[in-house]
Coordinates of C-alpha atoms in Angstrom, one line a residue:
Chain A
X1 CA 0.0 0.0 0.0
X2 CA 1.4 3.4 -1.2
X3 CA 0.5 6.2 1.2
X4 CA 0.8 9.6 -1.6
X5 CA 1.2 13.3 0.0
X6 CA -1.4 14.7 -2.3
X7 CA 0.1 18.5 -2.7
X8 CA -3.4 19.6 -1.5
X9 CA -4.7 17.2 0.5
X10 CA -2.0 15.7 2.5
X11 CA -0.8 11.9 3.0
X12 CA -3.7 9.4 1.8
X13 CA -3.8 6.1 0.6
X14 CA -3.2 4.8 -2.5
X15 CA -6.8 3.5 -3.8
X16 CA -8.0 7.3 -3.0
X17 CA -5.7 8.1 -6.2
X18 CA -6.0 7.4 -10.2
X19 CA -2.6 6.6 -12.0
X20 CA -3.1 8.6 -15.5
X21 CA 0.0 7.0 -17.0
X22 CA 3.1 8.8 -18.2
X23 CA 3.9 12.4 -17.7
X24 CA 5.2 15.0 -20.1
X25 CA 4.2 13.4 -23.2
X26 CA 4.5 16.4 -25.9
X27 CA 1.8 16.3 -28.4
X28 CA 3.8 16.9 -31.9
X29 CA 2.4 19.2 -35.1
X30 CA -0.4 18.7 -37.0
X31 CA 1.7 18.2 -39.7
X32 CA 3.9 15.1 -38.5
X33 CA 4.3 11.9 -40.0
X34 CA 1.9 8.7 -39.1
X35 CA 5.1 7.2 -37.2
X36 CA 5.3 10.4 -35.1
X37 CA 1.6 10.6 -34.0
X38 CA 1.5 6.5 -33.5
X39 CA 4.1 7.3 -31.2
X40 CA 2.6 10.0 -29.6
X41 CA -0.2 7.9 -29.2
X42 CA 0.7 4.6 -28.3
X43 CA 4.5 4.6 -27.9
X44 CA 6.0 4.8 -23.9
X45 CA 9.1 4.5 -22.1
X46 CA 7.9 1.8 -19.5
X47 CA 10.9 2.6 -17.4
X48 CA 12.0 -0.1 -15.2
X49 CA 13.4 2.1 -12.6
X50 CA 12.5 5.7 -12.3
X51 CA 9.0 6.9 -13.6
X52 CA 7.1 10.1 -14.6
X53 CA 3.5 9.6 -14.1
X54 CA 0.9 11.8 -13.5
X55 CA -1.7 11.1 -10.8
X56 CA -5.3 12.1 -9.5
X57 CA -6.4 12.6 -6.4
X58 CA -9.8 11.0 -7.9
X59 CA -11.6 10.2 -4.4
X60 CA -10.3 13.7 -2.9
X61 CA -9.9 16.9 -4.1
X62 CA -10.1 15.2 -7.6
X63 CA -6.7 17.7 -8.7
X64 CA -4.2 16.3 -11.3
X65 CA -0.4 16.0 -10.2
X66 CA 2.7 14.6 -11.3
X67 CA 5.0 11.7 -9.5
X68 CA 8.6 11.0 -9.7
X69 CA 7.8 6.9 -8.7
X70 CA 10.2 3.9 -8.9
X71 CA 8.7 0.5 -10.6
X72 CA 10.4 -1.8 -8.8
X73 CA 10.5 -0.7 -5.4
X74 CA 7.3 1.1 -5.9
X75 CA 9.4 4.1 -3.6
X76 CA 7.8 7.6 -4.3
X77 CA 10.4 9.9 -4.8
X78 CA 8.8 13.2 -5.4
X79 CA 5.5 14.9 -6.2
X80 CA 5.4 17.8 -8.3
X81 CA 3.0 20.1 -10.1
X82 CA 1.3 19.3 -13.2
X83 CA 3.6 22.1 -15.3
X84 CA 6.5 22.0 -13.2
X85 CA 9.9 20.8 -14.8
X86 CA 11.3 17.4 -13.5
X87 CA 12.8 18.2 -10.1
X88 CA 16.4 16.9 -9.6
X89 CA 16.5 13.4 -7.8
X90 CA 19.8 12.6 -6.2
X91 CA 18.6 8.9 -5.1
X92 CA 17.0 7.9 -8.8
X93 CA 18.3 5.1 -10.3
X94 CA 17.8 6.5 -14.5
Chain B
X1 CA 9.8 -34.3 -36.3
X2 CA 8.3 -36.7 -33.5
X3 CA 9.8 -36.4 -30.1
X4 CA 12.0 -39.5 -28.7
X5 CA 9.5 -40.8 -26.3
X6 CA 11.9 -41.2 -22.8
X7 CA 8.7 -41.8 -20.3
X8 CA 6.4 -44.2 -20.9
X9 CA 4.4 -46.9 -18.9
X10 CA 7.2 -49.6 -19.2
X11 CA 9.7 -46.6 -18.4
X12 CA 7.6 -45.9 -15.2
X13 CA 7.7 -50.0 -14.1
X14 CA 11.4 -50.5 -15.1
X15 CA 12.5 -46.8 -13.1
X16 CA 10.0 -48.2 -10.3
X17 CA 12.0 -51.7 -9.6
X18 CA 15.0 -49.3 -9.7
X19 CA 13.9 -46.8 -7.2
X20 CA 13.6 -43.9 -9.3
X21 CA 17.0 -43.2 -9.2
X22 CA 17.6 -43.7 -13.2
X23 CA 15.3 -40.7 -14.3
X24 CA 17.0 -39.1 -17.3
X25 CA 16.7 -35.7 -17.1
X26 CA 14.1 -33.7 -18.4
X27 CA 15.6 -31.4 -20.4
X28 CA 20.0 -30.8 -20.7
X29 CA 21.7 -28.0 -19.1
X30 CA 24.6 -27.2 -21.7
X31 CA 27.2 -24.3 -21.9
X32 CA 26.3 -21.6 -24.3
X33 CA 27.8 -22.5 -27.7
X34 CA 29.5 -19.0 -29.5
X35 CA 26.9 -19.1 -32.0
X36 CA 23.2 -20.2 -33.5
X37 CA 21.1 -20.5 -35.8
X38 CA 18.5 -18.6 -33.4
X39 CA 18.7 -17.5 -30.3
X40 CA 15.5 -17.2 -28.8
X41 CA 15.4 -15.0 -25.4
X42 CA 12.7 -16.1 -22.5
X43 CA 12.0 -19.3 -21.2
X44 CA 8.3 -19.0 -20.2
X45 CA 5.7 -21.1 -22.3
X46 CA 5.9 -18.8 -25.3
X47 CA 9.7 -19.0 -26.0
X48 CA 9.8 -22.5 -25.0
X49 CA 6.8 -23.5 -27.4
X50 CA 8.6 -20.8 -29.9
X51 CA 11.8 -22.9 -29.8
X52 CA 10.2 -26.6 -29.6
X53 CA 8.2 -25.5 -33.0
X54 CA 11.4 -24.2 -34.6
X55 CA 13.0 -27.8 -34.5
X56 CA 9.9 -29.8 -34.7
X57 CA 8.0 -27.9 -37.6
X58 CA 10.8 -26.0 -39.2
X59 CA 13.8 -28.1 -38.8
X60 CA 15.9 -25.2 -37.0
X61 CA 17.2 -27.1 -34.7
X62 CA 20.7 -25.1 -33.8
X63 CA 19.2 -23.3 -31.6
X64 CA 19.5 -21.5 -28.2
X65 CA 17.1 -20.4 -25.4
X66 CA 18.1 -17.8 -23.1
X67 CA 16.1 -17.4 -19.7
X68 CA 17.0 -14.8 -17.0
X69 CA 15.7 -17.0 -14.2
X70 CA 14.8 -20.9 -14.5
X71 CA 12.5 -22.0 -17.2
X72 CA 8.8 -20.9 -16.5
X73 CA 9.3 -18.9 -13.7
X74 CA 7.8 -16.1 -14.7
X75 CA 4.3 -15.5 -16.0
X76 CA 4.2 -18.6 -16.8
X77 CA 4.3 -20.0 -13.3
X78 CA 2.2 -17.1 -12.2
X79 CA -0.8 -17.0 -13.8
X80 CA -4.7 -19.0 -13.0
X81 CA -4.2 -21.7 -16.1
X82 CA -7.3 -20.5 -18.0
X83 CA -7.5 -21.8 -21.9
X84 CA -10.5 -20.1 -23.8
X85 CA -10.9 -19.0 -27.3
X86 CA -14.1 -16.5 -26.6
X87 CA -12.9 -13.5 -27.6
X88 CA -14.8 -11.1 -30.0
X89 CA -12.7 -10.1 -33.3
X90 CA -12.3 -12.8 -36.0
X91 CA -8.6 -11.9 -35.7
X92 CA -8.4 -13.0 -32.2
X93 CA -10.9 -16.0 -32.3
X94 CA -8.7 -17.6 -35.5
X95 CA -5.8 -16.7 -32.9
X96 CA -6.9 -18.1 -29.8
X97 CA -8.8 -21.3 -31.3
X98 CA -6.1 -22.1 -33.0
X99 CA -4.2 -21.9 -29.7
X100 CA -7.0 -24.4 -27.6
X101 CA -7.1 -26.6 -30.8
X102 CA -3.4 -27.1 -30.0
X103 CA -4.0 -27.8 -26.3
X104 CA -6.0 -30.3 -27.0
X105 CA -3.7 -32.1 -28.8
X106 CA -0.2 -31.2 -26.6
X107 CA -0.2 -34.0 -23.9
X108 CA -0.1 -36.7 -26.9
X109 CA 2.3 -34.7 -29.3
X110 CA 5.0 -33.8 -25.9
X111 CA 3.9 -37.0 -24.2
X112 CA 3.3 -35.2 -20.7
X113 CA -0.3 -34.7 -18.6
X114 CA -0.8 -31.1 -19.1
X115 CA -4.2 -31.9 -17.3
X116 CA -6.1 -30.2 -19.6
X117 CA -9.5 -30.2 -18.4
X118 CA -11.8 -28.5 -20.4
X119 CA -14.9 -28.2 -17.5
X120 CA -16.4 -24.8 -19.4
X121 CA -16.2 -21.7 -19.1
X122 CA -19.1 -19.0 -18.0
X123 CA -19.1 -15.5 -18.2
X124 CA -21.5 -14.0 -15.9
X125 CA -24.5 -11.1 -17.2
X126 CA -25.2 -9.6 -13.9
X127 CA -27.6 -6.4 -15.6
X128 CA -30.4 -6.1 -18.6
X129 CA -27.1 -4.0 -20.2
X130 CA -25.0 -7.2 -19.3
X131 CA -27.1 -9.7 -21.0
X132 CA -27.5 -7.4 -23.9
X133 CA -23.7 -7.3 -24.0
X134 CA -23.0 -10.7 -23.7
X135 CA -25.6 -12.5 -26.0
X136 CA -24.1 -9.8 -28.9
X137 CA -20.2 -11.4 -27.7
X138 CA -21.6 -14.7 -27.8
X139 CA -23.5 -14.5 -31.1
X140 CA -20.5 -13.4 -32.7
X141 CA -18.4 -15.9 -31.7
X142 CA -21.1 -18.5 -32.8
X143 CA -20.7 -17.0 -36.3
X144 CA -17.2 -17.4 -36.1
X145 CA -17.7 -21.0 -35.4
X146 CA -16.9 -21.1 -32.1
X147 CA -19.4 -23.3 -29.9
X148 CA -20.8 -21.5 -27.5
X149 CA -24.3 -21.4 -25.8
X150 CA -26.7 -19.1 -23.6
X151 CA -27.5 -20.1 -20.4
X152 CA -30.6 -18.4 -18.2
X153 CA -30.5 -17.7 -14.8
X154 CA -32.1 -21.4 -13.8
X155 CA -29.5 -23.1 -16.3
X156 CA -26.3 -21.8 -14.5
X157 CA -27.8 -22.5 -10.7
X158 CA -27.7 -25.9 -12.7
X159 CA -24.1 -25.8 -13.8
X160 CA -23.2 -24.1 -11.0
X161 CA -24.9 -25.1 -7.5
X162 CA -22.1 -23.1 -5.4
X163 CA -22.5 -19.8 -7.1
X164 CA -25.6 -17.4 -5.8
X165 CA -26.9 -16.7 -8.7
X166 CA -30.2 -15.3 -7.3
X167 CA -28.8 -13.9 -4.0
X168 CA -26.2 -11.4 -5.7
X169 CA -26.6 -7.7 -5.0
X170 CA -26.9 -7.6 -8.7
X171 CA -28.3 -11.1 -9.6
X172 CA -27.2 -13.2 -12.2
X173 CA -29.2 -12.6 -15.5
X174 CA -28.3 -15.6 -17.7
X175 CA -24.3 -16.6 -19.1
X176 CA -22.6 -17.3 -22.1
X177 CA -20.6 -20.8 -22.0
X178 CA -17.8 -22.1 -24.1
X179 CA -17.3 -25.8 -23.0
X180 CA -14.0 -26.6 -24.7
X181 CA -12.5 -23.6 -22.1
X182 CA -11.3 -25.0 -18.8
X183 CA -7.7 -25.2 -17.3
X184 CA -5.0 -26.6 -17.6
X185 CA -1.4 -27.6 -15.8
X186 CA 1.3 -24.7 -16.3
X187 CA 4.3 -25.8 -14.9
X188 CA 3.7 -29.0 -17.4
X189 CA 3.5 -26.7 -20.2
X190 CA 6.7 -25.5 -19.5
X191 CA 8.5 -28.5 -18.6
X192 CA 6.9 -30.4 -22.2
X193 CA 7.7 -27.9 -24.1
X194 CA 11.3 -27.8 -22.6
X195 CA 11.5 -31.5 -22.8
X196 CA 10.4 -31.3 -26.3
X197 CA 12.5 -28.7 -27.5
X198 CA 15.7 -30.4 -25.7
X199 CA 15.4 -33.5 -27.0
X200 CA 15.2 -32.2 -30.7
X201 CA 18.5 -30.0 -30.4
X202 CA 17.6 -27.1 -28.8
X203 CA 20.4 -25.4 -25.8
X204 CA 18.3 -24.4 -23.0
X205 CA 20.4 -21.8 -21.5
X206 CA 19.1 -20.9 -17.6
X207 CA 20.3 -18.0 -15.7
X208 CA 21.6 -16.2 -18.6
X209 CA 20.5 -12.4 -18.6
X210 CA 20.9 -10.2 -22.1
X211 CA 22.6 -7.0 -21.3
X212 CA 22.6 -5.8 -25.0
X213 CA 22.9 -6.5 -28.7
X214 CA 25.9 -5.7 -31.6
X215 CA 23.5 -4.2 -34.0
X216 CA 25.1 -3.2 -37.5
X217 CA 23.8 -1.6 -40.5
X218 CA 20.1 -2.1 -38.4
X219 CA 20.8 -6.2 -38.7
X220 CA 20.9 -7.9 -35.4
X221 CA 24.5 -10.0 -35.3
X222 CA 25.1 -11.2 -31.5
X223 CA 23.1 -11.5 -28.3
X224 CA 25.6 -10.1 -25.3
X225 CA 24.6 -11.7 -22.3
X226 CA 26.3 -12.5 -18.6
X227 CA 27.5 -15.6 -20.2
X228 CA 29.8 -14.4 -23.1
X229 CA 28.7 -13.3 -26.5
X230 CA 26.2 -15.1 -28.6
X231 CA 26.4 -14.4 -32.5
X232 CA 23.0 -14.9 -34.8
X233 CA 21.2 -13.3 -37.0
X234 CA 17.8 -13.9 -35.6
X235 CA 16.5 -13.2 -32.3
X236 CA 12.7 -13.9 -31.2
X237 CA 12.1 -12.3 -28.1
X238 CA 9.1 -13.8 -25.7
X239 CA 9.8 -11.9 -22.3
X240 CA 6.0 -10.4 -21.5
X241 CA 6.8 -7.8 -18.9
X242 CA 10.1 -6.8 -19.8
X243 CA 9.5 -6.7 -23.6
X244 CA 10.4 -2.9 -23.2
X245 CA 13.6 -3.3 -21.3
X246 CA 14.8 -5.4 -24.1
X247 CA 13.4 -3.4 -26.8
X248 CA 15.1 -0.4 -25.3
X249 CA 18.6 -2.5 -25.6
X250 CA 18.0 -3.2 -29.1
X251 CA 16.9 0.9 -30.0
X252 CA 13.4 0.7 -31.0
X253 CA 10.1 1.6 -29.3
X254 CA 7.1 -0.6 -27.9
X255 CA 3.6 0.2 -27.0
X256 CA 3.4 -1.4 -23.6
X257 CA 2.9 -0.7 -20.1
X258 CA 4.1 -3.1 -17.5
X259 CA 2.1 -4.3 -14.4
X260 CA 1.2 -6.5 -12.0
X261 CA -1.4 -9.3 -12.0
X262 CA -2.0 -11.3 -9.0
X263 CA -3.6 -14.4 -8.8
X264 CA -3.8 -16.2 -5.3
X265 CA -5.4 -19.6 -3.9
X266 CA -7.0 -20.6 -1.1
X267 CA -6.6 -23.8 1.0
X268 CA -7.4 -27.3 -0.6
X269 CA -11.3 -28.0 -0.1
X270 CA -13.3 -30.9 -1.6
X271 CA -14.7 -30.8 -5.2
X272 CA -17.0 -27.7 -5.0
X273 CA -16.2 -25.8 -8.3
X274 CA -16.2 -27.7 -11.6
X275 CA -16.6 -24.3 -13.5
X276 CA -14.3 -21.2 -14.4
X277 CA -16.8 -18.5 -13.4
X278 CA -15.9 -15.1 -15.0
X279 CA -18.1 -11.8 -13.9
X280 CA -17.0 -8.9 -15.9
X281 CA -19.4 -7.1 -14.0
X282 CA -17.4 -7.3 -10.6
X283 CA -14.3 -8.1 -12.5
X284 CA -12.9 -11.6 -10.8
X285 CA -12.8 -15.3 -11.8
X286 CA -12.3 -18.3 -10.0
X287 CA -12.0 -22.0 -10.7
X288 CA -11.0 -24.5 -8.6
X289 CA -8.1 -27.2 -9.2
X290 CA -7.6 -30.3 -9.6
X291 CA -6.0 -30.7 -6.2
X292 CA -9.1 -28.6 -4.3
X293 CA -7.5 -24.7 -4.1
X294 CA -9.8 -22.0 -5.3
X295 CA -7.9 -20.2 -7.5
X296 CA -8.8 -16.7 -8.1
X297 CA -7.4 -13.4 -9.7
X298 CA -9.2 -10.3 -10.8
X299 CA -8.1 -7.0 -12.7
X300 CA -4.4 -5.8 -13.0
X301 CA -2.9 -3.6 -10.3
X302 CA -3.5 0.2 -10.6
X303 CA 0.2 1.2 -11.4
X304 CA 3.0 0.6 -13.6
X305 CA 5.6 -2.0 -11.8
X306 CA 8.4 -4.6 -12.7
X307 CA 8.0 -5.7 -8.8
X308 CA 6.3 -9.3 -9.4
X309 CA 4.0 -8.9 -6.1
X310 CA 0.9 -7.5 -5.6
X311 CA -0.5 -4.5 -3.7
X312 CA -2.8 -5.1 -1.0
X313 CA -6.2 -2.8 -2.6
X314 CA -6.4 -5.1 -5.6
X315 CA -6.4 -8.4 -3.8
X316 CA -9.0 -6.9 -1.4
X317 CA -11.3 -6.0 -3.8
X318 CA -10.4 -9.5 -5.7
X319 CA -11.5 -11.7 -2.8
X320 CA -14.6 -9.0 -2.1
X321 CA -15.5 -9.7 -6.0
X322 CA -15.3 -13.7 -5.8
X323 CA -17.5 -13.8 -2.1
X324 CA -19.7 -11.7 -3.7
X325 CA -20.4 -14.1 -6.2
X326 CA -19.5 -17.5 -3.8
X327 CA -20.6 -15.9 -0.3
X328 CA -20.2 -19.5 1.2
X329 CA -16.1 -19.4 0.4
X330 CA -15.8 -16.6 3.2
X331 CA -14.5 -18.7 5.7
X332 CA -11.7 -20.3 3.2
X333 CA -8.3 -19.6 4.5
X334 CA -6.1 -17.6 1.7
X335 CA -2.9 -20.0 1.4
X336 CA -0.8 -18.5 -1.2
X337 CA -0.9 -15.1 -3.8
X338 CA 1.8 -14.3 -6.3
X339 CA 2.0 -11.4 -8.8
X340 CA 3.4 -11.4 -12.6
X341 CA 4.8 -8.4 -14.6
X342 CA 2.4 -8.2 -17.5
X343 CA 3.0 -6.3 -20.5
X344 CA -0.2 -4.4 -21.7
X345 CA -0.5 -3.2 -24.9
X346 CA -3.1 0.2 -26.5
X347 CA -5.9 -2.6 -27.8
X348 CA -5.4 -5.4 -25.3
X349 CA -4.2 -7.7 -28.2
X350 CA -0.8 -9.4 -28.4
X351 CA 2.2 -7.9 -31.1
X352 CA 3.6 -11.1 -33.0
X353 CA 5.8 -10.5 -35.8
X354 CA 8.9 -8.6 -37.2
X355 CA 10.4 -5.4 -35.3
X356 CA 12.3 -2.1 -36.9
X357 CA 15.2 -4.1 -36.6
X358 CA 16.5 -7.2 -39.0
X359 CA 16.3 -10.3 -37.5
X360 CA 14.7 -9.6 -34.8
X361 CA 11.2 -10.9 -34.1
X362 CA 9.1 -10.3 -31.3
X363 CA 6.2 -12.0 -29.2
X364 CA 4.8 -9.7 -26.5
X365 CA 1.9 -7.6 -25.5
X366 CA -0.8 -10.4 -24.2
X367 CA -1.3 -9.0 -21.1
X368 CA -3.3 -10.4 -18.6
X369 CA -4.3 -13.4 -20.5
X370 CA -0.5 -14.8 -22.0
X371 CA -1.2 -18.3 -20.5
X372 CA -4.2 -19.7 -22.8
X373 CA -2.0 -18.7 -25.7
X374 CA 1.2 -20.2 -25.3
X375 CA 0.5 -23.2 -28.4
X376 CA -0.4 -20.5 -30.4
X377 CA 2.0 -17.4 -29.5
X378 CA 5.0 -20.4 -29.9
X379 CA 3.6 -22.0 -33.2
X380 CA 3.8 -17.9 -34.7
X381 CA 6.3 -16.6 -34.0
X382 CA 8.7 -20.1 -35.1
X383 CA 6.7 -19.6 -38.6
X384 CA 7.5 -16.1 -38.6
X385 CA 11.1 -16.2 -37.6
X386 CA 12.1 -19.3 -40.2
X387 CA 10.3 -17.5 -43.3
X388 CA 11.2 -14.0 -42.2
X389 CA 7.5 -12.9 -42.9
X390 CA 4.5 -13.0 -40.5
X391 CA 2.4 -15.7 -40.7
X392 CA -1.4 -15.3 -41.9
X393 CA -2.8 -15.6 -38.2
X394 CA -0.5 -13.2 -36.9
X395 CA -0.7 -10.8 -39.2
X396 CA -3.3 -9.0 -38.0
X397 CA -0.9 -8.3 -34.9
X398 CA 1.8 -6.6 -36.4
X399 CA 3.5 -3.9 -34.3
X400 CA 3.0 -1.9 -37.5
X401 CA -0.8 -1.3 -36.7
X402 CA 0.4 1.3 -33.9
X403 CA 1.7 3.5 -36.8
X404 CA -1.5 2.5 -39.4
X405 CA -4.3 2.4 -37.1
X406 CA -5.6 -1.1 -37.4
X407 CA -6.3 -1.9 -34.1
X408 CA -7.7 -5.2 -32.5
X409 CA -9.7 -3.4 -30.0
X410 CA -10.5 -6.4 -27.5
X411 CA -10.3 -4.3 -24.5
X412 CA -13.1 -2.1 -25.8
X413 CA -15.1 -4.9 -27.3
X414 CA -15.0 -7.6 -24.6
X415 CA -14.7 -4.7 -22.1
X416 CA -13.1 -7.4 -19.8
X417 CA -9.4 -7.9 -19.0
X418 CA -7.8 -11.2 -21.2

């Protein structure tokens, strides 16, 4: 059981929250290629090790955020806003 | 090719009077030989049943299998042994028939007991919206010729005295039933396909992790792994779960997310169960084996992990799912739970076929429901990899139909995990 410090909310447990999948995904121009929007759409980096994700506090405030998460240890590492750049983590294993 | 038939019934007497102590062994353990044919890289059921077919269909039988761990150890060995072929796209019908059709022939053809034992399968309408649902999935599959038949309320309390079909918060409104679906032995699997494959030629290589690949002019030339260098110039890849990690080594993208399913059992009971019960509506399914657990497993875990062990939330509301449906199994002790990294992909369906790079072939993307298509996932990808062009069946699976749009939108038409 993760326990998440919702930025707004505070330390809940994890089924209170939604994983939306992975953060920072840039949606290219209209004018790219089929390859580029298939991997837009479809393509992710499935990190073993350190992942982006963004969350939701779905049965709380119901606010979007993003998550700095490990996928084998299932350690948080940080929380961070929705349009703020990747923090700097000194313990992540890239 | 037959397989050399080392256990049989006179076998079993002449090995008795000796004590068992003359078993030969079921499969070899050799050294890693500099180079092959093929190299094929996961020893679960699809790379073992990917290199038995090689030899035994395609006569490739210089050939190596490369397995992190020991042979099925991974999903393989972690999954609830369900074999179906109700699905709703002709694509994956053709697909997963022609997976059971194997089945049922694979204890004869590797001369092992996979117990298959094909009890039926029912999946559960528990709303008006349910049975509306169902009777469409089941229709089509009839068209497809697939037997399968509708069952009212009165007509599973019938098949299945345990379940409370009438007492359910949501009772049960009538079920679709394949009766060729049922279960079937995994660890078996693994060890007949091994057996199998062994026996015709094939190096089974345990405890032998790829670190990377020489790549040149986009042609795959040698495996690196923490046993020396292996040179080729054709890999099939069968590693579910950590299809990405590999993918990644070798430079080209996958669609696929990585989580957990658990599955867990309770204590042995007497024969109560001689269904698999599947409710989409609560999302769970249980069936009970042959030596009396309740086996039992329900959605995937929220979150991406490589971990291989469930979170707490999801079992909960796994066991809450089954009593609802079997309120008389609340007093069953849990005995064991497991989880499995599962690699799933946009539509639900499996990729089978070539990838960006030459020479190398890949088998991944089934998700939640890798198990009842071992036969088939091995048989396509050895056709693939000796004519270096997907075969018919798989087609449909390219990894190319990320790029073109052709999806096989299971997830959205069975609306039920696979």
């Amino acid at each position: 059981m993760l326990q998440i410090d919702c930025p707004w909310c505070g330390r809940r447990d994890e089924d209170e929250f939604t994983c939306g999948g992975q953060s920072h995904i840039e949606r290219p121009a209209l004018g790219c290629s089929d390859e580029q929007w298939g991997d837009y759409l479809f393509a992710r980096i499935n990190p073993k090790g350190l992942s982006l994700e963004r969350w939701r506090h779905t049965y709380g405030c119901r606010q979007w955020f993003n998550m700095a998460r490990d996928t084998v240890s299932h350690r948080i590492l940080a929380i961070y806003g929705m349009t703020d750049p990747v923090p700097v983590l000194p313990e992540a294993r890239a | 090719m037959p397989v050399p038939r080392t256990h049989s019934a006179l076998q079993l007497l002449r090995q008795a009077i000796g004590g068992h102590r003359g078993w030969p062994q079921f499969w070899r353990s050799p050294e890693p030989k500099p180079a092959y044919d093929v190299v094929i890289i996961g020893g679960g059921g699809h790379g073992l049943a990917t290199a038995y077919y090689l030899a035994s269909k395609h006569g490739i039988r210089n050939v190596a299998l490369l397995e992190k761990g020991w042979i099925g150890g991974g999903n393989t060995g972690r999954n609830t042994t369900i074999v179906r072929s109700n699905y709703f796209y002709p694509q994956s019908t053709d697909l997963y028939d022609h997976s059971l059709r194997l089945y049922e022939g694979l204890s004869h053809e590797l001369n092992i007991n996979l117990m298959l034992s094909q009890m039926g399968i029912l999946t559960l309408a528990n709303s008006r919206h349910d049975v509306e649902m169902l009777q469409r999935w089941s229709n089509a599959i009839q068209v497809q010729g697939i037997a399968c038949e509708w069952l009212e309320p009165e007509q599973v309390q019938a098949e299945v005295p345990a379940l409370d079909v009438f007492g359910m918060r949501y009772p049960v409104k009538g079920a679709f039933m394949q009766r060729r679906g049922g279960t079937a032995r995994h660890d078996a699997v693994a060890w007949g396909y091994a057996r199998g494959a062994s026996q015709l030629g094939v190096d089974i290589i345990q405890n032998c992790e790829v670190s990377g690949f020489e790549i040149s002019d986009n042609r795959v030339r040698a495996v690196h792994t923490n046993r020396g260098t292996i040179r080729t110039d054709k890999v099939g890849i069968a590693v579910a779960g950590h299809s990405t990690v590999l993918a990644t080594l070798a430079g080209f993208k996958l669609p696929l997310s990585s989580m957990t399913l658990q599955a867990y059992v309770s204590e042995p009971v007497k024969p109560a169960l001689d269904r698999v019960i599947n409710s989409p509506m609560v999302h769970a399914y249980i069936s009970q084996s042959d030596r009396g657990e309740m086996v039992m497993g329900a959605g995937a875990d929220a979150y991406f992990s490589y971990g291989q062990r469930g979170n707490l939330p999801p079992l909960e509301d796994g066991v809450r799912s089954i009593l609802e449906m079997f309120p008389r199994f609340s007093r069953l002790k849990m005995m064991r739970q497991w989880g499995g990294v599962v690699d799933i992909s946009p539509d639900t369906s499996p990729i089978i076929g070539k990838t960006p790079v030459t020479g190398m072939y890949i088998n991944c993307g089934w998700g939640t429901g890798g198990f009842k298509a071992i036969p088939a996932g091995g048989d396509l990808l050895a056709a693939t990899i000796a004519h270096d062009k997907p075969h018919p069946l798989a087609e449909p699976f390219c990894l190319d139909r990320f790029r073109t749009g052709r999806l096989v939108d299971e997830g959205a038409a069975a609306g039920v995990s696979h």
